[in-house]
Short mmCIF file of C-alpha atoms in Angstrom, two decimals:
data_model
loop_
_atom_site.label_atom_id
_atom_site.label_comp_id
_atom_site.label_asym_id
_atom_site.label_seq_id
_atom_site.Cartn_x
_atom_site.Cartn_y
_atom_site.Cartn_z
CA UNK A 1 -34.44 8.09 9.52
CA UNK A 2 -33.50 9.21 5.98
CA UNK A 3 -29.97 10.36 5.28
CA UNK A 4 -31.09 13.93 4.49
CA UNK A 5 -32.95 14.24 7.81
CA UNK A 6 -30.01 12.89 9.80
CA UNK A 7 -27.65 15.19 7.91
CA UNK A 8 -29.78 18.20 8.85
CA UNK A 9 -29.85 17.15 12.50
CA UNK A 10 -26.11 16.54 12.58
CA UNK A 11 -25.43 19.86 10.92
CA UNK A 12 -27.49 21.68 13.55
CA UNK A 13 -25.67 19.74 16.26
CA UNK A 14 -22.27 20.64 14.80
CA UNK A 15 -23.15 24.34 14.50
CA UNK A 16 -24.42 24.51 18.07
CA UNK A 17 -21.52 22.59 19.60
CA UNK A 18 -18.95 24.50 17.55
CA UNK A 19 -20.20 27.79 18.98
CA UNK A 20 -19.88 26.41 22.51
CA UNK A 21 -16.30 25.29 21.84
CA UNK A 22 -15.39 28.57 20.12
CA UNK A 23 -16.41 30.47 23.25
CA UNK A 24 -14.13 28.51 25.55
CA UNK A 25 -11.36 30.72 26.90
CA UNK A 26 -8.66 28.07 26.62
CA UNK A 27 -5.19 28.82 25.24
CA UNK A 28 -3.60 25.38 25.60
CA UNK A 29 -3.30 23.98 22.00
CA UNK A 30 -3.52 20.27 22.93
CA UNK A 31 -6.70 20.91 24.94
CA UNK A 32 -8.20 22.93 22.09
CA UNK A 33 -7.37 20.10 19.69
CA UNK A 34 -8.89 17.54 22.06
CA UNK A 35 -12.18 19.47 22.22
CA UNK A 36 -12.67 19.53 18.45
CA UNK A 37 -11.48 15.96 18.08
CA UNK A 38 -14.03 14.96 20.72
CA UNK A 39 -16.78 16.75 18.78
CA UNK A 40 -15.76 14.96 15.57
CA UNK A 41 -15.72 11.61 17.37
CA UNK A 42 -19.22 12.30 18.67
CA UNK A 43 -20.49 13.22 15.19
CA UNK A 44 -18.96 10.08 13.69
CA UNK A 45 -20.48 7.89 16.41
CA UNK A 46 -23.90 9.38 15.67
CA UNK A 47 -23.36 8.57 11.97
CA UNK A 48 -22.72 4.83 12.12
CA UNK A 49 -24.93 1.80 12.64
CA UNK A 50 -25.00 0.11 16.04
CA UNK A 51 -25.42 -3.41 14.62
CA UNK A 52 -21.99 -3.30 12.96
CA UNK A 53 -18.77 -4.20 14.79
CA UNK A 54 -17.38 -0.68 14.47
CA UNK A 55 -15.49 1.60 16.84
CA UNK A 56 -14.55 5.27 16.77
CA UNK A 57 -11.12 5.92 18.26
CA UNK A 58 -8.96 9.00 18.80
CA UNK A 59 -5.25 9.73 18.49
CA UNK A 60 -4.37 6.33 17.07
CA UNK A 61 -2.23 4.77 14.37
CA UNK A 62 -2.36 2.69 11.22
CA UNK A 63 0.13 -0.16 11.56
CA UNK A 64 3.42 0.87 9.97
CA UNK A 65 2.68 4.59 10.31
CA UNK A 66 4.42 7.09 12.56
CA UNK A 67 1.61 9.61 12.07
CA UNK A 68 -1.00 9.91 14.80
CA UNK A 69 -4.46 10.36 13.28
CA UNK A 70 -7.03 12.40 15.17
CA UNK A 71 -10.15 10.27 14.68
CA UNK A 72 -10.60 6.90 12.99
CA UNK A 73 -13.52 4.58 12.26
CA UNK A 74 -12.31 1.00 12.57
CA UNK A 75 -13.63 -2.55 12.49
CA UNK A 76 -12.79 -5.17 15.08
CA UNK A 77 -10.07 -5.01 17.71
CA UNK A 78 -6.72 -3.31 17.37
CA UNK A 79 -3.62 -3.36 19.56
CA UNK A 80 -3.96 -1.05 22.56
CA UNK A 81 -0.88 1.06 23.24
CA UNK A 82 0.05 0.49 26.92
CA UNK A 83 -0.99 3.17 29.42
CA UNK A 84 -2.86 5.19 26.76
CA UNK A 85 -6.30 5.30 25.15
CA UNK A 86 -4.69 4.94 21.74
CA UNK A 87 -4.60 1.93 19.39
CA UNK A 88 -2.76 0.56 16.39
CA UNK A 89 -4.91 -1.03 13.67
CA UNK A 90 -4.10 -3.10 10.60
CA UNK A 91 -4.65 -1.02 7.43
CA UNK A 92 -7.48 -3.22 6.13
CA UNK A 93 -9.50 -2.63 9.33
CA UNK A 94 -9.37 1.17 9.08
CA UNK A 95 -12.46 2.51 7.28
CA UNK A 96 -12.26 6.28 7.85
CA UNK A 97 -9.43 8.60 8.89
CA UNK A 98 -10.21 12.19 9.95
CA UNK A 99 -7.77 14.99 10.66
CA UNK A 100 -9.40 17.74 12.73
CA UNK A 101 -8.67 21.48 12.84
CA UNK A 102 -10.34 24.16 14.92
CA UNK A 103 -9.46 26.60 12.13
CA UNK A 104 -8.71 25.76 8.53
CA UNK A 105 -6.66 28.43 6.80
CA UNK A 106 -3.91 28.11 4.20
CA UNK A 107 -1.26 26.79 6.59
CA UNK A 108 -3.77 24.33 8.08
CA UNK A 109 -4.71 23.02 4.62
CA UNK A 110 -1.03 22.37 3.97
CA UNK A 111 -0.54 20.62 7.30
CA UNK A 112 -3.74 18.57 7.05
CA UNK A 113 -3.02 17.51 3.48
CA UNK A 114 0.49 16.39 4.44
CA UNK A 115 -0.87 14.28 7.29
CA UNK A 116 -3.14 12.37 4.89
CA UNK A 117 -1.29 12.33 1.57
CA UNK A 118 1.01 9.36 2.18
CA UNK A 119 -1.49 7.00 3.82
CA UNK A 120 -1.19 5.16 0.50
CA UNK A 121 2.25 3.92 1.59
CA UNK A 122 0.67 1.73 4.28
CA UNK A 123 -1.67 0.02 1.81
CA UNK A 124 0.83 -1.27 -0.75
CA UNK A 125 0.45 -4.86 0.45
CA UNK A 126 -3.28 -4.83 1.19
CA UNK A 127 -5.05 -7.36 -1.02
CA UNK A 128 -8.29 -6.24 -2.68
CA UNK A 129 -11.29 -7.92 -1.08
CA UNK A 130 -14.59 -8.59 -2.88
CA UNK A 131 -16.28 -5.46 -1.49
CA UNK A 132 -13.32 -3.35 -2.62
CA UNK A 133 -13.49 -4.81 -6.13
CA UNK A 134 -17.23 -4.08 -6.36
CA UNK A 135 -16.61 -0.52 -5.28
CA UNK A 136 -13.74 -0.15 -7.76
CA UNK A 137 -15.86 -1.58 -10.58
CA UNK A 138 -18.80 0.73 -9.93
CA UNK A 139 -16.54 3.78 -9.66
CA UNK A 140 -14.75 2.95 -12.90
CA UNK A 141 -18.03 2.34 -14.70
CA UNK A 142 -19.39 5.74 -13.71
CA UNK A 143 -16.26 7.64 -14.79
CA UNK A 144 -14.97 5.78 -17.86
CA UNK A 145 -18.27 4.23 -19.03
CA UNK A 146 -16.51 0.88 -19.40
CA UNK A 147 -16.17 -2.19 -17.22
CA UNK A 148 -12.91 -3.00 -15.42
CA UNK A 149 -12.60 -6.04 -17.72
CA UNK A 150 -11.59 -3.57 -20.47
CA UNK A 151 -8.11 -3.49 -18.91
CA UNK A 152 -7.48 -7.18 -19.61
CA UNK A 153 -9.12 -6.84 -23.04
CA UNK A 154 -6.58 -4.13 -23.92
CA UNK A 155 -9.30 -1.57 -24.63
CA UNK A 156 -8.26 1.26 -22.32
CA UNK A 157 -6.70 4.49 -23.51
CA UNK A 158 -3.74 5.94 -21.62
CA UNK A 159 -6.14 8.38 -19.95
CA UNK A 160 -8.55 5.62 -18.92
CA UNK A 161 -5.70 3.52 -17.61
CA UNK A 162 -4.65 6.41 -15.39
CA UNK A 163 -8.16 6.53 -13.93
CA UNK A 164 -8.23 2.73 -13.65
CA UNK A 165 -5.06 2.63 -11.54
CA UNK A 166 -6.22 5.54 -9.39
CA UNK A 167 -9.61 4.05 -8.61
CA UNK A 168 -8.19 0.60 -7.91
CA UNK A 169 -6.01 2.18 -5.25
CA UNK A 170 -8.86 4.37 -3.95
CA UNK A 171 -11.02 1.30 -3.33
CA UNK A 172 -8.39 -0.13 -0.96
CA UNK A 173 -7.61 3.10 0.88
CA UNK A 174 -9.74 4.34 3.78
CA UNK A 175 -11.95 7.40 3.43
CA UNK A 176 -9.73 10.38 4.26
CA UNK A 177 -11.33 13.54 5.61
CA UNK A 178 -9.89 16.90 6.66
CA UNK A 179 -12.41 18.74 8.85
CA UNK A 180 -11.95 22.37 9.89
CA UNK A 181 -14.70 23.93 12.01
CA UNK A 182 -13.82 27.56 11.34
CA UNK A 183 -11.96 29.33 8.58
CA UNK A 184 -12.65 30.79 5.16
CA UNK A 185 -15.57 33.20 4.89
CA UNK A 186 -16.52 32.19 1.34
CA UNK A 187 -16.20 29.29 -1.07
CA UNK A 188 -13.99 31.17 -3.53
CA UNK A 189 -11.29 31.92 -0.93
CA UNK A 190 -11.41 28.29 0.21
CA UNK A 191 -10.86 27.02 -3.34
CA UNK A 192 -8.18 29.60 -4.15
CA UNK A 193 -6.13 28.76 -1.06
CA UNK A 194 -6.06 25.07 -1.96
CA UNK A 195 -5.09 25.83 -5.56
CA UNK A 196 -2.28 28.11 -4.38
CA UNK A 197 -0.95 25.25 -2.27
CA UNK A 198 -1.03 22.89 -5.26
CA UNK A 199 0.65 25.44 -7.54
CA UNK A 200 3.50 25.64 -5.08
CA UNK A 201 4.09 21.91 -5.51
CA UNK A 202 4.16 21.57 -9.29
CA UNK A 203 7.06 19.46 -10.52
CA UNK A 204 9.12 21.67 -12.86
CA UNK A 205 11.16 18.87 -14.41
CA UNK A 206 11.57 15.09 -14.27
CA UNK A 207 14.75 15.33 -12.22
CA UNK A 208 12.96 17.00 -9.32
CA UNK A 209 9.64 15.23 -8.98
CA UNK A 210 7.48 16.39 -6.07
CA UNK A 211 5.52 13.32 -5.00
CA UNK A 212 2.22 13.03 -3.21
CA UNK A 213 -0.05 15.07 -5.48
CA UNK A 214 -1.74 12.48 -7.65
CA UNK A 215 -5.55 12.27 -7.46
CA UNK A 216 -5.30 9.31 -5.07
CA UNK A 217 -3.35 11.47 -2.59
CA UNK A 218 -6.15 14.02 -2.25
CA UNK A 219 -8.51 13.73 0.72
CA UNK A 220 -11.94 12.37 -0.16
CA UNK A 221 -13.52 15.31 1.63
CA UNK A 222 -12.32 18.64 3.02
CA UNK A 223 -14.77 20.59 5.17
CA UNK A 224 -14.24 24.17 6.24
CA UNK A 225 -17.07 25.80 8.13
CA UNK A 226 -20.08 25.37 5.78
CA UNK A 227 -18.03 24.71 2.63
CA UNK A 228 -16.79 21.42 1.24
CA UNK A 229 -14.46 19.98 -1.35
CA UNK A 230 -15.12 16.40 -2.36
CA UNK A 231 -13.55 13.81 -4.62
CA UNK A 232 -15.67 12.52 -7.50
CA UNK A 233 -14.21 9.00 -7.72
CA UNK A 234 -17.52 7.19 -8.13
CA UNK A 235 -17.52 6.21 -4.47
CA UNK A 236 -20.24 7.63 -4.34
CA UNK A 237 -20.27 10.54 -6.80
CA UNK A 238 -18.59 10.24 -10.18
CA UNK A 239 -18.16 12.55 -13.16
CA UNK A 240 -17.48 10.91 -16.56
CA UNK A 241 -14.41 11.79 -18.60
CA UNK A 242 -15.19 14.54 -21.10
CA UNK A 243 -14.36 14.50 -24.81
CA UNK A 244 -10.83 15.77 -24.11
CA UNK A 245 -10.27 13.06 -21.48
CA UNK A 246 -10.37 15.48 -18.55
CA UNK A 247 -11.76 13.97 -15.36
CA UNK A 248 -13.55 16.50 -13.12
CA UNK A 249 -12.35 14.68 -10.01
CA UNK A 250 -12.58 17.41 -7.36
CA UNK A 251 -15.65 19.60 -6.78
CA UNK A 252 -16.78 22.09 -4.16
CA UNK A 253 -20.07 23.04 -2.56
CA UNK A 254 -21.72 25.35 -0.05
CA UNK A 255 -24.40 22.75 0.65
CA UNK A 256 -24.78 20.94 4.01
CA UNK A 257 -21.32 19.38 4.54
CA UNK A 258 -22.61 16.69 6.91
CA UNK A 259 -24.65 15.23 4.05
CA UNK A 260 -21.48 14.70 2.00
CA UNK A 261 -19.86 13.31 5.15
CA UNK A 262 -22.66 10.76 5.62
CA UNK A 263 -22.86 9.81 1.93
CA UNK A 264 -19.14 9.14 1.81
CA UNK A 265 -19.08 6.96 4.92
CA UNK A 266 -22.37 5.14 4.32
CA UNK A 267 -21.37 4.31 0.75
CA UNK A 268 -18.20 2.67 2.05
CA UNK A 269 -20.18 0.78 4.70
CA UNK A 270 -22.84 -0.52 2.28
CA UNK A 271 -20.12 -2.07 0.14
CA UNK A 272 -18.27 -3.51 3.13
CA UNK A 273 -21.26 -4.98 4.99
CA UNK A 274 -23.80 -7.05 3.06
CA UNK A 275 -26.35 -6.73 5.86
CA UNK A 276 -26.50 -2.97 5.30
CA UNK A 277 -29.16 -2.19 2.69
CA UNK A 278 -29.04 0.63 0.16
CA UNK A 279 -32.35 1.71 1.73
CA UNK A 280 -30.33 3.74 4.24
CA UNK A 281 -30.03 6.43 1.55
CA UNK A 282 -33.79 7.00 1.51
CA UNK A 283 -35.50 8.06 -1.70
CA UNK A 284 -32.24 9.37 -3.19
CA UNK A 285 -34.12 11.44 -5.79
CA UNK A 286 -32.15 14.67 -5.54
CA UNK A 287 -28.67 15.73 -6.60
CA UNK A 288 -26.72 18.00 -4.27
CA UNK A 289 -25.27 21.16 -5.85
CA UNK A 290 -21.55 20.81 -6.53
CA UNK A 291 -19.36 22.96 -8.75
CA UNK A 292 -16.40 21.83 -10.88
CA UNK A 293 -13.16 22.71 -9.13
CA UNK A 294 -10.22 20.64 -10.39
CA UNK A 295 -9.97 18.48 -13.51
CA UNK A 296 -7.10 16.09 -14.12
CA UNK A 297 -5.74 13.78 -16.80
CA UNK A 298 -2.64 11.68 -17.21
CA UNK A 299 0.17 13.20 -19.27
CA UNK A 300 3.47 11.91 -20.62
CA UNK A 301 6.57 14.09 -20.35
CA UNK A 302 10.04 12.91 -21.35
CA UNK A 303 8.97 9.30 -21.14
CA UNK A 304 7.38 9.63 -17.70
CA UNK A 305 3.71 9.73 -16.78
CA UNK A 306 2.29 12.32 -14.41
CA UNK A 307 -0.90 14.24 -13.77
CA UNK A 308 -1.84 17.63 -15.14
CA UNK A 309 -4.59 19.74 -13.59
CA UNK A 310 -7.06 22.37 -14.72
CA UNK A 311 -8.58 24.84 -12.26
CA UNK A 312 -12.14 26.14 -12.78
CA UNK A 313 -11.66 29.74 -11.63
CA UNK A 314 -15.26 30.75 -10.92
CA UNK A 315 -15.97 34.04 -9.18
CA UNK A 316 -17.55 33.92 -5.75
CA UNK A 317 -20.76 35.38 -7.21
CA UNK A 318 -20.94 32.55 -9.73
CA UNK A 319 -20.34 29.96 -7.02
CA UNK A 320 -23.20 31.40 -4.96
CA UNK A 321 -25.55 31.33 -7.96
CA UNK A 322 -25.06 27.61 -8.59
CA UNK A 323 -26.21 26.25 -5.23
CA UNK A 324 -29.63 24.78 -6.00
CA UNK A 325 -30.57 21.15 -5.38
CA UNK A 326 -31.60 19.37 -8.61
CA UNK A 327 -34.00 16.49 -9.12
CA UNK A 328 -32.59 13.15 -10.25
CA UNK A 329 -34.18 11.59 -13.32
CA UNK A 330 -33.50 8.45 -15.37
CA UNK A 331 -32.38 8.36 -19.00
CA UNK A 332 -35.10 8.91 -21.59
CA UNK A 333 -34.84 6.45 -24.48
CA UNK A 334 -36.00 6.69 -28.06
CA UNK A 335 -37.68 3.70 -29.74
CA UNK A 336 -34.51 2.15 -31.16
CA UNK A 337 -32.59 2.61 -27.92
CA UNK A 338 -35.39 0.97 -25.96
CA UNK A 339 -35.46 -2.09 -28.23
CA UNK A 340 -31.70 -2.61 -27.85
CA UNK A 341 -31.70 -1.98 -24.08
CA UNK A 342 -34.64 -4.34 -23.67
CA UNK A 343 -32.80 -7.00 -25.68
CA UNK A 344 -29.75 -6.61 -23.46
CA UNK A 345 -31.95 -7.02 -20.38
CA UNK A 346 -32.98 -10.42 -21.76
CA UNK A 347 -29.50 -11.61 -22.72
CA UNK A 348 -25.97 -10.67 -21.75
CA UNK A 349 -24.70 -9.15 -24.97
CA UNK A 350 -25.24 -8.31 -28.63
CA UNK A 351 -22.59 -9.29 -31.17
CA UNK A 352 -21.84 -6.15 -33.19
CA UNK A 353 -19.86 -8.00 -35.86
CA UNK A 354 -21.87 -11.13 -36.58
CA UNK A 355 -25.38 -9.71 -36.16
CA UNK A 356 -25.79 -8.75 -39.83
CA UNK A 357 -29.32 -7.39 -39.35
CA UNK A 358 -28.49 -5.00 -36.52
CA UNK A 359 -27.44 -1.96 -38.57
CA UNK A 360 -30.36 -2.41 -40.93
CA UNK A 361 -32.74 -2.38 -37.97
CA UNK A 362 -31.15 0.74 -36.47
CA UNK A 363 -31.26 2.75 -39.69
CA UNK A 364 -34.72 1.67 -40.87
CA UNK A 365 -37.30 4.45 -40.38
CA UNK A 366 -35.15 6.35 -37.89
CA UNK A 367 -32.94 9.43 -37.64
CA UNK A 368 -29.82 7.27 -37.30
CA UNK A 369 -27.66 6.98 -40.42
CA UNK A 370 -25.18 4.42 -39.12
CA UNK A 371 -24.70 1.82 -36.41
CA UNK A 372 -21.59 3.66 -35.19
CA UNK A 373 -23.54 6.87 -34.65
CA UNK A 374 -26.27 5.01 -32.80
CA UNK A 375 -23.76 3.28 -30.54
CA UNK A 376 -22.07 6.55 -29.60
CA UNK A 377 -25.39 8.02 -28.46
CA UNK A 378 -26.34 4.84 -26.62
CA UNK A 379 -22.98 4.67 -24.82
CA UNK A 380 -23.43 8.31 -23.77
CA UNK A 381 -26.43 7.23 -21.67
CA UNK A 382 -24.08 5.37 -19.33
CA UNK A 383 -26.22 2.24 -19.62
CA UNK A 384 -24.04 0.23 -22.01
CA UNK A 385 -20.46 -0.29 -23.12
CA UNK A 386 -18.65 -2.08 -25.94
CA UNK A 387 -15.91 -4.62 -25.32
CA UNK A 388 -14.42 -7.08 -27.82
CA UNK A 389 -17.08 -5.94 -30.33
CA UNK A 390 -19.84 -7.00 -27.95
CA UNK A 391 -22.48 -4.57 -26.66
CA UNK A 392 -23.18 -5.13 -22.95
CA UNK A 393 -25.06 -3.52 -20.09
CA UNK A 394 -22.99 -1.34 -17.79
CA UNK A 395 -25.55 -1.65 -14.99
CA UNK A 396 -26.35 -4.40 -12.48
CA UNK A 397 -30.15 -4.20 -12.62
CA UNK A 398 -31.17 -2.14 -15.63
CA UNK A 399 -34.92 -1.65 -15.97
CA UNK A 400 -37.16 0.26 -18.37
CA UNK A 401 -40.37 2.09 -17.47
CA UNK A 402 -43.20 3.12 -19.82
CA UNK A 403 -44.94 6.30 -18.71
CA UNK A 404 -48.55 7.30 -19.55
CA UNK A 405 -47.33 10.32 -21.53
CA UNK A 406 -45.46 8.05 -23.96
CA UNK A 407 -41.95 8.41 -22.59
CA UNK A 408 -39.71 5.41 -22.00
CA UNK A 409 -37.01 5.78 -19.35
CA UNK A 410 -34.30 3.47 -18.04
CA UNK A 411 -31.79 3.31 -15.19
CA UNK A 412 -30.01 0.93 -12.85
CA UNK A 413 -32.62 0.01 -10.25
CA UNK A 414 -30.48 -1.97 -7.81
CA UNK A 415 -31.17 0.57 -5.06
CA UNK A 416 -34.85 0.95 -6.00
CA UNK A 417 -34.19 4.52 -7.13
CA UNK A 418 -35.92 4.11 -10.50
CA UNK A 419 -39.00 2.56 -8.86
CA UNK A 420 -39.29 5.43 -6.40
CA UNK A 421 -38.88 7.98 -9.19
CA UNK A 422 -41.53 6.24 -11.33
CA UNK A 423 -44.09 6.27 -8.50
CA UNK A 424 -43.47 9.95 -7.88
CA UNK A 425 -43.69 10.72 -11.60
CA UNK A 426 -46.97 8.84 -11.95
CA UNK A 427 -48.41 10.88 -9.09
CA UNK A 428 -47.18 14.08 -10.72
CA UNK A 429 -48.76 13.17 -14.08
CA UNK A 430 -52.00 12.24 -12.33
CA UNK A 431 -52.10 15.59 -10.51
CA UNK A 432 -51.48 17.41 -13.79
CA UNK A 433 -54.61 15.85 -15.28
#
């Protein structure tokens, strides 16, 4: 079953079960909490793959933590707490942590955020494993358009280094989700409540730092009713730094929240388990509608580094207008770009200093007036990067496709996405004729 189909089924299941739970005339808070935690556990169990050694547990702990987490997805066996159904798991074996709320209003956002914000403290001594490094690398590539090797090469700006350190930590941390089944009646109120909470925790001076509000402290996903907020850390979705070095790291949406839920968890699982193919994502030829919510960038103040934030204050009407699914498409290349990309597909790199014929080739009979201008446009495609004066591919399996109408397109085809798009496009062009 494709991810979109399962997401639709799960969403219908959640809506139906939520209504049943909402109608229960129960006033005992622990019992109410247990009902919604049980529903979340059931949804998570329906979302994972039976062939993997995974378990969904409730009311359990990460080793070293005094916080009880509502629902967790874990690998292997933990330590059972005597005379309970609860467990303690080593940090590296915890894949997903979910805090559950029947209702998610302003006070619940504050409480849920606090429960998740300092999970980072339990991961200080966790060593990065190969799957974590791959995830970190891909996330960094999508946001900074450079490889993680740029750190050692000394070619990161202060802003990029802030993102580098954040994503390295994100790749080690579990997926953190705050799920409220009822709450805000519109997306604007949901966003505004979270921003109000953040504004109340701004550090006014370096002598009174309020910790726990860096990008890595934010949950990966917050769901309230049919609305979502999600982190764009490249694991899976990523938004590149803009020209002013702002990173649009937190977005919101009114689209099916269970799809974001599945994408987040399945992405983590495909990196962790080699036997799990990228085919689980189906055709993957659409882009879910998300709206910019919070941008961030590193900032120095009185010799100390911290994060500054920018809030995209859209009206509710504007948020409703921008809720249409878009089609994914590869990058269209011009003739010069294709030649260079094709050359990089054949060999690992192009020497920008010692290749004395390169600039002449780029300028000859083209609109480009300099090699530098050409490189800036080529880097903007997200297909290449420059390190130590060498031009290299930023993708794992870059491929180019010639179309009957004369276009040349390129993309990373490691998931087969480009191949699926090309087949669909060929059918579309055939039907047009």
